[in-house]
Every structure is written in C-alpha cells, then in structure tokens.
PDB file of C-alpha atoms in Angstrom:
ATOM      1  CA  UNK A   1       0.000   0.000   0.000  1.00 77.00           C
ATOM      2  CA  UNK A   2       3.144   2.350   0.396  1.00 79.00           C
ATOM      3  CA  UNK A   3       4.080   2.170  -2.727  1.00 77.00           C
ATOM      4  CA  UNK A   4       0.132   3.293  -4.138  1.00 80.00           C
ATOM      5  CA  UNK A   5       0.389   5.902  -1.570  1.00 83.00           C
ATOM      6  CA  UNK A   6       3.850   7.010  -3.177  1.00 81.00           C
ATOM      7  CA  UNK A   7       2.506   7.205  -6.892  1.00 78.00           C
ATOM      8  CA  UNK A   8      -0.823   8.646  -5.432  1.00 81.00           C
ATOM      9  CA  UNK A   9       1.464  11.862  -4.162  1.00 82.00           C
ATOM     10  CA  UNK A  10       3.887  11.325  -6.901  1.00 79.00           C
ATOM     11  CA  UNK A  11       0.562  12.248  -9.029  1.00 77.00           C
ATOM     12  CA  UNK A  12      -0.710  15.125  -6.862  1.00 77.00           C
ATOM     13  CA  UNK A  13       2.921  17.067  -7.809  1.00 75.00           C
ATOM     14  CA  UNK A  14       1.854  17.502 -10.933  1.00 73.00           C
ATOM     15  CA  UNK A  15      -1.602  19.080 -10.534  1.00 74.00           C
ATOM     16  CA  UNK A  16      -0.022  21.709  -8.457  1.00 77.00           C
ATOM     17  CA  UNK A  17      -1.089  24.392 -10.487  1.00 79.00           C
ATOM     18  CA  UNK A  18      -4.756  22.687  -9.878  1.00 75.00           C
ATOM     19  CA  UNK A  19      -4.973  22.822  -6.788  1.00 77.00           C
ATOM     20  CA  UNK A  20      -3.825  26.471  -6.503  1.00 82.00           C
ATOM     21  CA  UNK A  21      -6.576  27.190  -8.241  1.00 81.00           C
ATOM     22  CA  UNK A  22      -8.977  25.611  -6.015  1.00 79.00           C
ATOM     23  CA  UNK A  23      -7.490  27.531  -3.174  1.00 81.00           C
ATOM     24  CA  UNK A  24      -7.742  31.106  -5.118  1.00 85.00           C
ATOM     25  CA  UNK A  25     -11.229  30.136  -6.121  1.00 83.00           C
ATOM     26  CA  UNK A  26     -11.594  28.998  -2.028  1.00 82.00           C
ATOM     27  CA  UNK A  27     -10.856  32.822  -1.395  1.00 83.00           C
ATOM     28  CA  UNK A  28     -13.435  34.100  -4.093  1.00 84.00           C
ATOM     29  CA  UNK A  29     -16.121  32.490  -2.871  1.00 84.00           C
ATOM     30  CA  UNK A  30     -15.568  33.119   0.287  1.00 81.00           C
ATOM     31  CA  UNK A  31     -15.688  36.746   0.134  1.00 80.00           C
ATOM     32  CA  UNK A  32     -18.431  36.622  -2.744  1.00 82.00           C
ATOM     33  CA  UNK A  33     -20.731  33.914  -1.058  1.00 80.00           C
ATOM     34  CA  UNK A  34     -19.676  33.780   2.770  1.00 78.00           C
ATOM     35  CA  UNK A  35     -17.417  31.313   4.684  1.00 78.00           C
ATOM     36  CA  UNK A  36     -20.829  28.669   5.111  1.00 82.00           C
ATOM     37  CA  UNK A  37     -20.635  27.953   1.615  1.00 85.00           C
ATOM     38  CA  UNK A  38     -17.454  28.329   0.469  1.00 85.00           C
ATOM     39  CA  UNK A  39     -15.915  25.837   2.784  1.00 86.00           C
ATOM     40  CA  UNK A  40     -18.532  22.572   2.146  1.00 88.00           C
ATOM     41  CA  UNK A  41     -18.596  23.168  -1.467  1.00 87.00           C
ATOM     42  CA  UNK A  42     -14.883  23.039  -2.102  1.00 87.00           C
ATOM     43  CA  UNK A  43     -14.481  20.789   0.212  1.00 87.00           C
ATOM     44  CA  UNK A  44     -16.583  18.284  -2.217  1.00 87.00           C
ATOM     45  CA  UNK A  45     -14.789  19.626  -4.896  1.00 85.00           C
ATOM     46  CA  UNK A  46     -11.707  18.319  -3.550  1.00 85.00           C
ATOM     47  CA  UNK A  47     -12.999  15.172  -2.655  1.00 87.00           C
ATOM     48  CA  UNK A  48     -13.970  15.279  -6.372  1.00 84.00           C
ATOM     49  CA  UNK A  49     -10.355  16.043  -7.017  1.00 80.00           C
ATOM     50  CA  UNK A  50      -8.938  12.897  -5.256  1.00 81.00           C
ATOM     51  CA  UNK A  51     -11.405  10.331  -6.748  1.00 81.00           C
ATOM     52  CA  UNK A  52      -9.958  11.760 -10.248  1.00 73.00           C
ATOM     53  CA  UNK A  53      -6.820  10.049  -9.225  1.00 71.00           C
ATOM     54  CA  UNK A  54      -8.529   6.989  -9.719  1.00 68.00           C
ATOM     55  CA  UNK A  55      -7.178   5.693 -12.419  1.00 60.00           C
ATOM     56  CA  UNK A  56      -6.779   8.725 -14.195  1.00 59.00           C
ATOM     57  CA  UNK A  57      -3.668   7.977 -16.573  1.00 55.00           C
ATOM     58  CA  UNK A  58      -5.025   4.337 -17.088  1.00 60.00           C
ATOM     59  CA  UNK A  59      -2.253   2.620 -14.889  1.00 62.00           C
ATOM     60  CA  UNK A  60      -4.946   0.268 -12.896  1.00 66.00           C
ATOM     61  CA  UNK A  61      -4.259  -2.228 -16.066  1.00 65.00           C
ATOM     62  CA  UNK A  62      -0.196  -1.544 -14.891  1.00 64.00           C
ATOM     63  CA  UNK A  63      -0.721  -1.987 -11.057  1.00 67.00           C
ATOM     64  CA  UNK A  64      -2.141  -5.325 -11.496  1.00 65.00           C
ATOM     65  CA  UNK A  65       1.030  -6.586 -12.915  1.00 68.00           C
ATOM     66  CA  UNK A  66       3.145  -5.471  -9.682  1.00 69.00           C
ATOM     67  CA  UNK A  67       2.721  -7.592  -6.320  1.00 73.00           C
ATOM     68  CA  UNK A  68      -0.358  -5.337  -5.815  1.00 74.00           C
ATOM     69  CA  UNK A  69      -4.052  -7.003  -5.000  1.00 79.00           C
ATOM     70  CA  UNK A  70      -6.947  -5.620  -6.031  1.00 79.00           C
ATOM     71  CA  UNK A  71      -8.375  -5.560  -2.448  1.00 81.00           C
ATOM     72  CA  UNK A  72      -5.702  -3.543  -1.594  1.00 84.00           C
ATOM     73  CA  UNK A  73      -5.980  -0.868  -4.323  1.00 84.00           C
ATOM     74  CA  UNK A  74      -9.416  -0.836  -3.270  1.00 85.00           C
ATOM     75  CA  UNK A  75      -8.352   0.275   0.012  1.00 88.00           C
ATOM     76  CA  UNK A  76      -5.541   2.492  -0.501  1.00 87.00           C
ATOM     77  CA  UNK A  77      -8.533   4.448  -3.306  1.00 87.00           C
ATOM     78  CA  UNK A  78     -10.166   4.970  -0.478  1.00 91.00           C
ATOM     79  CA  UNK A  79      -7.712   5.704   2.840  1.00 91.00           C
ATOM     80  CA  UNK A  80      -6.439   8.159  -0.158  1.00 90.00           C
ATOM     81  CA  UNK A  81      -8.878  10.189  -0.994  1.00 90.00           C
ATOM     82  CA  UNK A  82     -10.567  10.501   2.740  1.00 92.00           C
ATOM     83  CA  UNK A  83      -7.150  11.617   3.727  1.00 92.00           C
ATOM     84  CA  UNK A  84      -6.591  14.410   1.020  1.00 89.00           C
ATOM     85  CA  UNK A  85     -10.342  15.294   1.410  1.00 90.00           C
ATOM     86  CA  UNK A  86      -9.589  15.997   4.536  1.00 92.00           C
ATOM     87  CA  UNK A  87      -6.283  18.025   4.917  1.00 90.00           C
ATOM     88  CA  UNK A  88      -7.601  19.957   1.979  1.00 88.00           C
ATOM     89  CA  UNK A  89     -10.732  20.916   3.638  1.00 89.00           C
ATOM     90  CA  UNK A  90      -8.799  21.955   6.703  1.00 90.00           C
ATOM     91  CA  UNK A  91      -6.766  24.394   4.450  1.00 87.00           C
ATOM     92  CA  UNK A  92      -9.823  25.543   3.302  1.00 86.00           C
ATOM     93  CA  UNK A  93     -11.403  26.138   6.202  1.00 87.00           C
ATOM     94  CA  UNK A  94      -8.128  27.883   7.655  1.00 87.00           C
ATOM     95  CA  UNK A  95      -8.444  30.256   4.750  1.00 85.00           C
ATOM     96  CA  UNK A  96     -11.795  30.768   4.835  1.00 83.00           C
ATOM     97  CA  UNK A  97     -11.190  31.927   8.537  1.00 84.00           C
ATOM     98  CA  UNK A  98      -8.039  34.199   7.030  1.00 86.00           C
ATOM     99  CA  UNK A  99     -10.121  35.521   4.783  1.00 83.00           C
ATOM    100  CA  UNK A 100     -12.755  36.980   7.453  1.00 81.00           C
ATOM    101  CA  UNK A 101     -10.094  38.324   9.481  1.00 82.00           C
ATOM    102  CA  UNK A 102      -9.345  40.135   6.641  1.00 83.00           C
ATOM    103  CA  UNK A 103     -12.362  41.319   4.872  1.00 79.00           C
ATOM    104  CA  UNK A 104     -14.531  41.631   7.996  1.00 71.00           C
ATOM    105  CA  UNK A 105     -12.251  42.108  10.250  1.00 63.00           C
ATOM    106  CA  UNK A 106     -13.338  39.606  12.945  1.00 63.00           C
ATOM    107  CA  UNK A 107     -13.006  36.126  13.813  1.00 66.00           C
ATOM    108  CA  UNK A 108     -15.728  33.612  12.668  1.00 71.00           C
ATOM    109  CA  UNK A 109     -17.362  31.919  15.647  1.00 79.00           C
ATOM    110  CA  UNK A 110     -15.599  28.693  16.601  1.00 79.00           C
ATOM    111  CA  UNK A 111     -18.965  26.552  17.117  1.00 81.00           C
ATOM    112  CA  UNK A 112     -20.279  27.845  13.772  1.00 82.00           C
ATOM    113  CA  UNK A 113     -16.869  26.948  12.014  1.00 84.00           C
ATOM    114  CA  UNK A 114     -16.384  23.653  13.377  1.00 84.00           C
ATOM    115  CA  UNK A 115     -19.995  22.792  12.987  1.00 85.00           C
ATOM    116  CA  UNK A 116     -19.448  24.281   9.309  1.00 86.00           C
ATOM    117  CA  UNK A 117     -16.400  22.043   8.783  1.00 87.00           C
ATOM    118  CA  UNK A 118     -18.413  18.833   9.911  1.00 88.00           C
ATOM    119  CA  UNK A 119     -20.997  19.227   7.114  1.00 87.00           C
ATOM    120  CA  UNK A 120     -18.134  20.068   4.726  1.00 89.00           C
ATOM    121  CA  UNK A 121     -16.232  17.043   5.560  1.00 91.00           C
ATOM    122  CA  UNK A 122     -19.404  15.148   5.730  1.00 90.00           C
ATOM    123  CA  UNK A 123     -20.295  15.938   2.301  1.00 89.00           C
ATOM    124  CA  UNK A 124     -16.996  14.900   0.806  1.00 91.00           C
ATOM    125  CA  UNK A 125     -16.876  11.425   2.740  1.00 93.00           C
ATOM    126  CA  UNK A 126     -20.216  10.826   1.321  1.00 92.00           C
ATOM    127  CA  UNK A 127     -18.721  12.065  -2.464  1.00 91.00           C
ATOM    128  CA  UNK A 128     -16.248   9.352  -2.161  1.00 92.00           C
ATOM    129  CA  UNK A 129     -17.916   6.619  -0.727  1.00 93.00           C
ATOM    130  CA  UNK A 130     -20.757   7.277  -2.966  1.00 92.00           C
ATOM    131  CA  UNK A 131     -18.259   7.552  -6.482  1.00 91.00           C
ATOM    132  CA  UNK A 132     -15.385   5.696  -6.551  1.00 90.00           C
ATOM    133  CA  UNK A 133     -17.764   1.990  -6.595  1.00 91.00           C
ATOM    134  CA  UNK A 134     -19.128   3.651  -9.495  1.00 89.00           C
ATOM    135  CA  UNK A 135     -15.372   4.747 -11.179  1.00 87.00           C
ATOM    136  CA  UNK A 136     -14.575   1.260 -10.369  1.00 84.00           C
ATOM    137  CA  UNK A 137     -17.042  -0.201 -12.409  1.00 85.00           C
ATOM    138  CA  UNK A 138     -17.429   2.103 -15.538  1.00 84.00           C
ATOM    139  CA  UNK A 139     -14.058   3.884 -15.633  1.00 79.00           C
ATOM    140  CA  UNK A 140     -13.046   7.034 -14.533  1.00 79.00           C
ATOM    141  CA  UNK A 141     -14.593   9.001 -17.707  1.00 77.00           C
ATOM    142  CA  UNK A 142     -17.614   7.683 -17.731  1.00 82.00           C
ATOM    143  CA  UNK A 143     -18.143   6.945 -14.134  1.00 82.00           C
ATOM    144  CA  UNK A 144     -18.277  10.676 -13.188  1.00 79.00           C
ATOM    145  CA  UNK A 145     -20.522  11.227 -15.766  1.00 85.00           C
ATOM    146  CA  UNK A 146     -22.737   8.083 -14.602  1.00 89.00           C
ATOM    147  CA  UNK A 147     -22.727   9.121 -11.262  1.00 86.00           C
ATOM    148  CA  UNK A 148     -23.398  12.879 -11.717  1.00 85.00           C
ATOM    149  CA  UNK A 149     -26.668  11.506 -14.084  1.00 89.00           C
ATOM    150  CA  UNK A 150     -27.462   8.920 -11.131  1.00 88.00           C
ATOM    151  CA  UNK A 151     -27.199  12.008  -8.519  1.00 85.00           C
ATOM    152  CA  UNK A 152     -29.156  13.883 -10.459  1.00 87.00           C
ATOM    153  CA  UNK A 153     -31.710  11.306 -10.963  1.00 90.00           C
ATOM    154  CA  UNK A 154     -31.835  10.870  -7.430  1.00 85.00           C
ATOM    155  CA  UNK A 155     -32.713  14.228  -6.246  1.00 79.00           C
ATOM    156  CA  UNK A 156     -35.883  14.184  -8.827  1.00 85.00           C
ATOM    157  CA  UNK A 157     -36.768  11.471  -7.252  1.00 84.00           C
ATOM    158  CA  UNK A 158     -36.539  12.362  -3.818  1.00 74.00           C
ATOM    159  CA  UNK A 159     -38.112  15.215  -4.975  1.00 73.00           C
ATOM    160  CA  UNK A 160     -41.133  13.507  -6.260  1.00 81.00           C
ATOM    161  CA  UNK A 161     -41.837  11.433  -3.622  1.00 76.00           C
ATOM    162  CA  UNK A 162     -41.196  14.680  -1.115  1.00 70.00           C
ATOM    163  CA  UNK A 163     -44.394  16.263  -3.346  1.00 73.00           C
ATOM    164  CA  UNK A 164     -46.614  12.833  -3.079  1.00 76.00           C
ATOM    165  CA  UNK A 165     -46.728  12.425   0.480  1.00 70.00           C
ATOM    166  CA  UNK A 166     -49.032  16.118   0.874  1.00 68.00           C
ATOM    167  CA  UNK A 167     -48.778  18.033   3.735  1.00 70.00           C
ATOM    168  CA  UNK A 168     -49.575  15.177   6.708  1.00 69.00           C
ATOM    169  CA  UNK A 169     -46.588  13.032   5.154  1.00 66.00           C
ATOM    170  CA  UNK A 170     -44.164  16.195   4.767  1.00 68.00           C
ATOM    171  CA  UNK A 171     -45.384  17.014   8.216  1.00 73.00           C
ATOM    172  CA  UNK A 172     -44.695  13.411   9.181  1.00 71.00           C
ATOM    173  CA  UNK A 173     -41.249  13.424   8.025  1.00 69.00           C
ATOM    174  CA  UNK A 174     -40.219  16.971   9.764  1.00 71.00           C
ATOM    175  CA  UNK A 175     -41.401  15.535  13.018  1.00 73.00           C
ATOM    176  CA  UNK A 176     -39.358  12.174  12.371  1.00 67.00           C
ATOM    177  CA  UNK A 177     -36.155  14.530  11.449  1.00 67.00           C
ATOM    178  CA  UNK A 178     -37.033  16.950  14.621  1.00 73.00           C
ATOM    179  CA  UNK A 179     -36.759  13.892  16.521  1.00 71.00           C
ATOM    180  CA  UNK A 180     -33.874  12.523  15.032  1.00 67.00           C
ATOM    181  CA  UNK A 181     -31.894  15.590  15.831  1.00 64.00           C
ATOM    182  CA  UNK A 182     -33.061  16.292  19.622  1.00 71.00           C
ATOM    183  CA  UNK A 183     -31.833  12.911  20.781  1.00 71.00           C
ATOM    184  CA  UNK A 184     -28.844  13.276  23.133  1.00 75.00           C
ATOM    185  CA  UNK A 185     -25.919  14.727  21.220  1.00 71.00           C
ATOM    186  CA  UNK A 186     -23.345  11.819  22.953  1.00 75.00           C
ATOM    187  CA  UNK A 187     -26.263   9.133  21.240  1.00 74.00           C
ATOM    188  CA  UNK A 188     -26.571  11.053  18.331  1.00 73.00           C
ATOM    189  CA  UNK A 189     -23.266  11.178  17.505  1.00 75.00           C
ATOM    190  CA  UNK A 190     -22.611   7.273  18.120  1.00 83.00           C
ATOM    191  CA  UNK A 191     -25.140   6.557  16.153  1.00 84.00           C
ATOM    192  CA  UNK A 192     -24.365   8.856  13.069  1.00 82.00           C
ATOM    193  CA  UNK A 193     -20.400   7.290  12.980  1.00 85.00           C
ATOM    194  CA  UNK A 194     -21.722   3.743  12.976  1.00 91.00           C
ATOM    195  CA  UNK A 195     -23.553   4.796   9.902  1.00 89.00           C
ATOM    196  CA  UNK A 196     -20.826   6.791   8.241  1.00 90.00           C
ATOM    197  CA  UNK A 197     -18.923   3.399   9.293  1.00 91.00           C
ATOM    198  CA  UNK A 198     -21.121   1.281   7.940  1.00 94.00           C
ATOM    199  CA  UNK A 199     -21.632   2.789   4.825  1.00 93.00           C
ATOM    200  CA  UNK A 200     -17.846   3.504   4.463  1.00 92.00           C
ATOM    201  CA  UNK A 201     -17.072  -0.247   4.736  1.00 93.00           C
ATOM    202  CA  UNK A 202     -20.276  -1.028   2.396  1.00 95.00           C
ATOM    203  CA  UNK A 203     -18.803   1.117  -0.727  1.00 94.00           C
ATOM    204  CA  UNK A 204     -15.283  -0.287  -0.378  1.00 93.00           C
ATOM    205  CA  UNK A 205     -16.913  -4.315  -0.307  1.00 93.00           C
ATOM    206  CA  UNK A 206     -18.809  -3.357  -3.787  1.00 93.00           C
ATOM    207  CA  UNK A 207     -15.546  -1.609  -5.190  1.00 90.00           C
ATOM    208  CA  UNK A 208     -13.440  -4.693  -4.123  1.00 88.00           C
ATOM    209  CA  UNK A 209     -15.573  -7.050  -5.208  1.00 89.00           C
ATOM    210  CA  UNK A 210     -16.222  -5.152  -8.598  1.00 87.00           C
ATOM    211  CA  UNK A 211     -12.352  -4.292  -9.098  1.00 84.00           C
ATOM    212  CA  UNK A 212     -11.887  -8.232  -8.051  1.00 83.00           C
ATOM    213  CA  UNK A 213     -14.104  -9.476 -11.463  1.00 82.00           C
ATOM    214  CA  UNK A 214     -12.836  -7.074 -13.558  1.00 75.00           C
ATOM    215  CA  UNK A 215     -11.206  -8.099 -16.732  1.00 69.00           C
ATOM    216  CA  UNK A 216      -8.776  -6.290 -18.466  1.00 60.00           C
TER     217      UNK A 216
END
C-alpha cells in the first residue's frame, strides 16, 4: 500500500497548479458567497479532485502486474482520498477563517466553524464513498458522468416522492427529522459514525468485489 500511496502523491505534484486554483477560487467564494458555503462546497470539490486520481492515466491495467491485490488498491482508493479530502478541507477552512479576518475584520465563531467544517467534511466522505464503486465499475470518464446523471436522478426522485406524500406526510417526516436531531448529542453522535462506518465499509466491499471481477 506504500508504494500506491507514493505514486498517489507522486501524481498530486503535478496538478499543483490545480490545486492552486482551487485555493484562489476557495478565497473568491468566500468573500463573494460567505465562509458557510465556500468551505462545504470546495471541500466536495476536492474530494472530487482525489477520486480523479482513480485511475486517471489508465495505470490500474499496470498496477495489477506489480505484487499489488486488487483488495488492496481498493483500500488504498479509499484511505487516499478521505485523507486528502480531509487536509484539503482543513486548508480551506483555515483560509476561509483568514479571509474573514481580513475582509470583515473579525473572527468567525468557533462553534459555527467547526460545525461548518463537519458538514463540509461530511459531504466529501459521502462524495467518495458514494463515487469511486461507481469509477470502479465504468471507468473514470464515464463513471463521473454516470454518477453525476445517477445524482441527479436521485434528487428528482426524492423530490417527487417529497411532493406525493401532501402536507400530513411532509409534516410526518419533519417531526421524524425533529426527533432525530433532539436525541442526546453523545447518542446522536454514536449513532451517526456507525452509519458513516457502515456505509464507508459497504462502498469499499462493492468496489473490491467489482475491481476483483474485472477483466482487463
């Protein structure tokens, strides 16, 4: 896994200009749109940026021929792209804070950020976990392009069924969420990272077993 992690980094030199620009367009939407935006959305966008790693210069074929198994790539896709998610988000969120200082002149409140940077980080885990089974199935081309069609299809559908249920089931399900969120914050918390765990390990068992039966 040390050496993926190697050419992983190896690859991330030479996109240095690109990510430079995500942290100059970090700064301008910051000041244009405000530090609660800013920070989630390129925080998914770098998320984004990490799964494009997958397989981008069509070296998976390559891999397989070194004492590499596919379980393992599988893995190392995945500690990867959670870790760069989330280093990048904390530079973004550090000059997102910078940038306030600056432009306001005051200090963004630290309950607000942090809660800010647990939705942002949130949002990319799910980006990952959500992406890179589909990358391993259809390619890294087509698999964003699959997945931002599936994403899309989703939300219509959510949608849909959100405008079916009338008012008693909307009403329904704002009482279920209102409940969901005033449970103890120490049970609440438990049970949201068993999910996040559980989902995590879900993804990676489809993108191992997919990347196992794949021919090439």
């Amino acid at each position: 896994m040390k050496g993926l992690f190697i050419h992983d980094i190896k690859t991330l030199k030479s996109m240095r200009c690109y990510l430079a620009i995500i942290a100059i367009v970090s700064i301008v939407i910051t000041v244009t749109n405000g530090f609660a935006f800013s920070v989630p959305y390129m925080t998914v966008f770098s998320a984004f940026a990490a799964i494009s790693l997958f397989d981008n210069d069509k070296t998976m074929e390559y891999m397989f021929t070194l004492p590499v198994s596919r379980s393992i790539y599988a893995k190392e896709k995945y500690i990867f792209s959670i870790i760069f998610m989330f280093i990048c988000s904390s530079v973004l969120c550090a000059i997102g804070v910078i940038v306030c200082l600056v432009t306001q002149g005051a200090m963004p409140n630290l309950d607000q950020v942090l809660s800010i940077e647990e939705v942002a980080l949130l949002g990319g885990y799910t980006v990952i976990i959500y992406v890179i089974p589909i990358i391993c199935k259809w390619g890294n081309e087509n698999g964003r392009v699959i997945a931002s069609l599936l994403a899309m299809a989703g939300f219509f559908a959510i949608v849909s069924v959100i405008n079916s249920l009338g008012e008693e089931g909307i009403k329904w399900s704002l009482d279920f969420i209102t409940g969901i969120t005033n449970m103890p914050t120490g049970a609440l918390a438990l049970i949201g990272a068993l999910i996040i765990a559980l989902l995590g390990l879900f993804s990676y068992g489809i993108s191992s077993r997919i990347i196992k039966n794949k021919e090439f």
